Coordinates of C-alpha atoms in Angstrom, one line a residue:
M257 CA -9.1 5.9 -27.3
E258 CA -11.7 3.1 -27.5
S259 CA -10.6 1.6 -24.2
M260 CA -11.2 4.9 -22.4
R261 CA -15.0 5.1 -22.2
I262 CA -17.1 7.4 -20.0
S263 CA -18.6 5.5 -17.1
D264 CA -20.9 6.6 -14.3
V265 CA -18.0 8.4 -12.7
A266 CA -18.1 11.0 -15.5
V267 CA -15.8 13.7 -14.2
L268 CA -13.0 11.3 -13.2
D269 CA -13.3 9.5 -16.5
K270 CA -13.0 12.8 -18.4
V271 CA -9.9 13.7 -16.4
M272 CA -8.4 10.3 -17.4
L273 CA -9.3 11.0 -21.0
V274 CA -7.4 14.3 -20.8
L275 CA -4.4 12.6 -19.3
H276 CA -4.4 9.8 -21.9
A277 CA -4.4 12.5 -24.6
Y278 CA -0.7 12.9 -23.8
R279 CA 1.3 10.4 -25.8
R280 CA 4.9 9.4 -25.6
G281 CA 7.0 12.4 -26.5
D282 CA 4.3 15.0 -25.8
T283 CA 5.5 17.6 -23.4
R284 CA 2.7 20.1 -23.9
L285 CA -0.7 20.1 -25.6
E286 CA -3.1 22.9 -26.5
P287 CA -6.7 22.6 -25.5
R288 CA -7.9 22.2 -29.1
T289 CA -5.6 19.2 -29.6
I290 CA -6.8 17.6 -26.4
A291 CA -10.4 18.2 -27.5
E292 CA -9.6 16.5 -30.9
R293 CA -7.9 13.5 -29.3
T294 CA -10.5 12.9 -26.6
G295 CA -13.7 13.8 -28.4
L296 CA -14.7 16.2 -25.6
A297 CA -16.3 19.5 -26.3
L298 CA -13.8 22.4 -26.2
P299 CA -15.6 24.3 -23.4
T300 CA -15.6 21.0 -21.4
V301 CA -11.8 20.7 -22.0
Y302 CA -11.2 24.2 -20.7
R303 CA -13.1 23.5 -17.5
L304 CA -11.2 20.3 -16.9
L305 CA -7.9 21.9 -17.6
K306 CA -8.6 24.7 -15.1
A307 CA -9.5 22.1 -12.4
M308 CA -6.6 19.8 -13.2
T309 CA -4.2 22.8 -13.0
R310 CA -5.5 23.7 -9.6
H311 CA -4.7 20.2 -8.4
R312 CA -1.3 20.2 -10.1
L313 CA -2.2 17.4 -12.5
L314 CA -1.3 19.8 -15.3
E315 CA 0.6 23.1 -15.5
K316 CA -0.1 26.0 -17.8
D317 CA 2.6 26.7 -20.3
G318 CA 1.6 29.7 -22.4
M319 CA -1.4 28.7 -24.4
A320 CA -0.7 25.0 -23.8
F321 CA -0.6 22.6 -20.8
R322 CA 2.0 20.1 -19.7
P323 CA 2.0 17.3 -17.1
G324 CA 2.0 18.6 -13.5
L325 CA 4.1 17.8 -10.5
A326 CA 1.3 15.8 -8.8
L327 CA 1.8 13.1 -11.5
L328 CA 5.5 13.0 -10.6
H329 CA 4.6 12.6 -7.0
F330 CA 2.3 9.7 -7.6
G331 CA 4.7 8.2 -10.1
N332 CA 7.4 8.2 -7.5
L333 CA 5.1 6.4 -5.0
V334 CA 4.6 3.7 -7.6
A335 CA 8.3 3.5 -8.5
D336 CA 9.2 3.2 -4.8
A337 CA 6.7 0.4 -4.3
L338 CA 7.9 -1.4 -7.4
D339 CA 11.6 -1.1 -6.4
L340 CA 10.7 -2.4 -2.9
R341 CA 8.9 -5.4 -4.5
R342 CA 12.0 -6.2 -6.4
V343 CA 14.2 -6.1 -3.3
V344 CA 11.8 -8.1 -1.1
L345 CA 10.5 -10.7 -3.5
P346 CA 13.4 -13.2 -3.0
H347 CA 12.8 -13.1 0.7
L348 CA 9.1 -13.6 0.3
S349 CA 9.7 -16.6 -1.9
R350 CA 12.1 -18.1 0.6
L351 CA 9.7 -17.5 3.4
N352 CA 6.9 -19.1 1.4
E353 CA 9.1 -22.2 0.8
R354 CA 10.0 -22.5 4.5
S355 CA 6.5 -22.0 5.8
T356 CA 4.2 -23.2 2.9
E357 CA 1.9 -20.3 3.7
N358 CA 1.1 -17.1 1.7
A359 CA 3.9 -14.6 2.0
E360 CA 2.8 -11.0 1.4
L361 CA 4.3 -7.5 1.2
H362 CA 2.2 -4.6 2.4
V363 CA 3.0 -0.9 2.3
R364 CA 1.2 2.1 3.9
R365 CA -0.7 4.7 1.8
D366 CA -2.2 7.4 4.1
H367 CA -4.7 5.6 6.3
T368 CA -4.8 2.3 4.3
R369 CA -2.4 -0.5 3.7
V370 CA -1.9 -1.9 0.2
P371 CA -0.6 -5.4 -0.7
V372 CA 2.0 -5.0 -3.4
E373 CA 3.3 -8.6 -3.7
V374 CA 2.0 -12.0 -2.8
V375 CA 3.7 -15.4 -3.1
L376 CA 0.9 -18.0 -2.9
S377 CA 0.9 -21.1 -0.7
P378 CA 0.5 -24.3 -2.6
Q379 CA -2.2 -25.2 -0.1
N380 CA -4.5 -22.3 -1.0
L381 CA -6.9 -22.2 -4.0
R382 CA -6.9 -18.4 -4.0
P383 CA -5.1 -15.4 -2.4
F384 CA -6.5 -13.8 0.7
V385 CA -5.7 -10.3 -0.6
E386 CA -5.8 -8.5 -3.9
I387 CA -2.6 -6.7 -5.1
G388 CA -3.3 -3.0 -5.1
A389 CA -6.6 -3.1 -3.2
P390 CA -6.6 -0.8 -0.2
L391 CA -7.1 -2.5 3.2
P392 CA -7.8 -1.1 6.6
L393 CA -5.0 0.0 8.9
H394 CA -6.7 -0.4 12.2
V395 CA -6.9 -4.2 12.1
G396 CA -4.5 -7.0 11.1
A397 CA -0.9 -8.0 11.8
S398 CA 0.5 -6.0 8.9
S399 CA -1.3 -2.9 10.1
K400 CA 0.1 -3.2 13.6
V401 CA 3.6 -3.5 12.1
L402 CA 3.1 -0.5 9.8
L403 CA 1.9 1.8 12.6
A404 CA 3.9 0.5 15.7
W405 CA 7.0 2.5 15.0
L406 CA 5.2 5.8 14.4
P407 CA 4.6 8.4 17.2
P408 CA 1.6 7.1 19.2
D409 CA -0.6 10.1 18.5
E410 CA 0.0 9.8 14.7
A411 CA -0.6 6.1 14.8
M412 CA -3.9 6.6 16.7
A413 CA -5.0 9.3 14.3
I414 CA -4.4 6.9 11.4
G415 CA -6.2 4.1 13.1
L416 CA -9.2 6.2 13.7
A417 CA -9.3 7.5 10.1
S418 CA -9.0 3.9 8.9
R419 CA -11.9 2.8 11.1
A420 CA -14.0 5.7 9.9
R421 CA -13.4 4.7 6.3
F422 CA -13.8 0.9 6.5
T423 CA -15.9 0.0 9.6
P424 CA -17.6 3.2 10.9
A425 CA -20.3 1.2 12.6
D426 CA -17.9 -1.0 14.5
E427 CA -16.7 -0.3 18.0
F428 CA -13.1 0.8 18.3
D429 CA -11.2 0.3 21.6
E430 CA -8.5 2.9 21.5
V431 CA -6.8 1.6 24.7
R432 CA -6.6 -1.9 23.3
F433 CA -5.4 -0.6 19.9
A434 CA -2.6 1.5 21.5
A435 CA -1.6 -1.5 23.7
S436 CA -1.4 -3.8 20.6
L437 CA 1.0 -1.3 18.9
R438 CA 3.2 -1.1 22.0
R439 CA 3.3 -4.9 22.2
T440 CA 4.3 -5.1 18.5
R441 CA 7.1 -2.7 19.0
D442 CA 8.3 -4.4 22.1
R443 CA 8.6 -7.8 20.6
G444 CA 9.3 -6.8 17.0
W445 CA 6.5 -8.6 15.3
A446 CA 2.7 -8.8 15.3
E447 CA 0.0 -11.4 14.9
S448 CA -3.7 -11.4 14.3
E449 CA -6.6 -13.9 14.0
G450 CA -9.9 -13.0 12.4
E451 CA -9.4 -9.3 12.8
R452 CA -9.9 -8.3 9.1
S453 CA -11.4 -11.5 7.7
E454 CA -13.0 -14.3 9.8
G455 CA -11.0 -17.5 9.7
I456 CA -7.8 -15.9 8.5
A457 CA -4.7 -15.5 10.7
A458 CA -1.3 -13.7 10.1
V459 CA 2.2 -13.0 11.5
A460 CA 4.0 -9.9 10.3
A461 CA 7.3 -8.1 10.8
P462 CA 8.7 -4.7 9.6
V463 CA 11.0 -3.9 6.7
F464 CA 13.1 -0.9 7.5
D465 CA 14.6 1.4 4.8
A466 CA 17.9 3.2 4.7
D467 CA 16.5 6.0 6.9
G468 CA 15.5 3.6 9.6
E469 CA 11.8 4.1 8.8
V470 CA 9.3 1.2 8.4
A471 CA 8.9 0.9 4.7
A472 CA 6.7 -2.2 4.6
A473 CA 5.4 -5.2 6.4
I474 CA 6.2 -8.8 5.5
A475 CA 3.5 -11.2 6.5
L476 CA 2.6 -14.8 6.5
T477 CA -1.2 -15.4 6.2
G478 CA -3.3 -18.5 6.1
P479 CA -6.5 -20.1 7.5
S480 CA -6.7 -19.9 11.3
S481 CA -6.9 -23.7 11.3
R482 CA -3.4 -23.9 10.0
L483 CA -2.1 -20.9 11.9
P484 CA -3.2 -21.3 15.5
A485 CA -1.5 -19.2 18.2
R486 CA 1.3 -21.8 18.8
R487 CA 2.2 -22.1 15.2
R488 CA 2.1 -18.3 14.8
K489 CA 4.7 -18.0 17.6
G490 CA 6.8 -20.7 16.0
L491 CA 6.7 -18.9 12.6
A492 CA 7.5 -15.5 14.0
P493 CA 11.3 -16.0 13.9
L494 CA 11.1 -17.0 10.2
V495 CA 9.1 -13.8 9.4
C496 CA 11.5 -11.7 11.4
E497 CA 14.5 -13.2 9.7
A498 CA 13.0 -12.5 6.3
A499 CA 12.1 -9.0 7.2
A500 CA 15.6 -8.4 8.6
A501 CA 17.2 -9.7 5.4
A502 CA 14.9 -7.5 3.3
S503 CA 15.8 -4.5 5.4
R504 CA 19.5 -5.0 4.8
D505 CA 18.9 -5.3 1.1
A506 CA 16.8 -2.1 1.3
G507 CA 19.8 -0.2 2.8
Y508 CA 19.1 -0.5 6.5
A509 CA 22.5 -0.5 8.2
D510 CA 21.6 -2.1 11.5
E511 CA 20.0 -5.4 12.3
P512 CA 16.3 -4.7 13.0
A513 CA 15.2 -5.3 16.5
A514 CA 12.5 -7.5 15.1
A515 CA 15.1 -10.0 14.0
V516 CA 16.7 -10.1 17.4
R517 CA 13.5 -10.3 19.4
G518 CA 12.0 -12.8 17.0
R519 CA 14.6 -15.3 18.0
H520 CA 13.6 -15.2 21.6

C-alpha cells in the first residue's frame, strides 16, 4: 500500500485506501481486515464504511462489506468510453492523416466534456487537451456537437452549469448559445475559434450510437493560424465523413445527417 498515501484531501484518500484493500478475488471483507490492510484505526474504518455504504460504494453483507453498485456504474462508464475509443480510433487516425491536424474524441460526462483519445498532428509539439481532463461544455466546437441534439431546455441547463463551474465570472449570452446549437444541428457540424483557449480553433461532428443518440464528438483542432474560417469549412466534410463512419461502426443504422450536410 506504499503508493496510497494520505494527502491533503484526507477523507477521499482514506476512501481510496478502503477500496484498494479489496484485492483480486475478494468479494467481501470484514472491517478488521480492512483496518489491518490499510493501517487505519478500526473506529475510522467503521465511519468510512458507513458513509461508503450510504453512497453505494460498498454494500453490507452480514458482518462484512462487499463492493457496491456505484462502482459497477462508474466501471460501465469507463468501459463504454474504452470501447468507443477502440471503435473510433481508426477513423481518428485516418482523419489525422488526411488533415495533418490533431484528431480528438470527446464524450460528455454530466456538465463537462472529456477527451478520451487524441491522435497528434506532426506539426504540433504538444497536445491541446489532456486525456481524461474535464473541459467546459458551454464553449468549443465539441461542446456544441455534444449538446445540439439534446432537448433545448436540457442543453441550456447543462451549458449554464458548465459556465458556473468553469467561468462563473464571465458573461454568458444564452440567446447566442442557443442559436449556436441550432446552427450546429442544422448543418450537422460545429466550429470554434478561441472559445476555450485563445489561438486554438476546431471543427467537430457527432458520433451516433445504436440508439441514435450522440455518443461522442470527433474534432480536428489546431492553431487558429492553420485553421482560419475558410479552412475549417473545407475540413468540415472530412470530419463529418469520419464521424459518419465511426457512427456506423458504433451500430448506428442510418447515415448521420452530419455526413450529408457536411458534403454541401
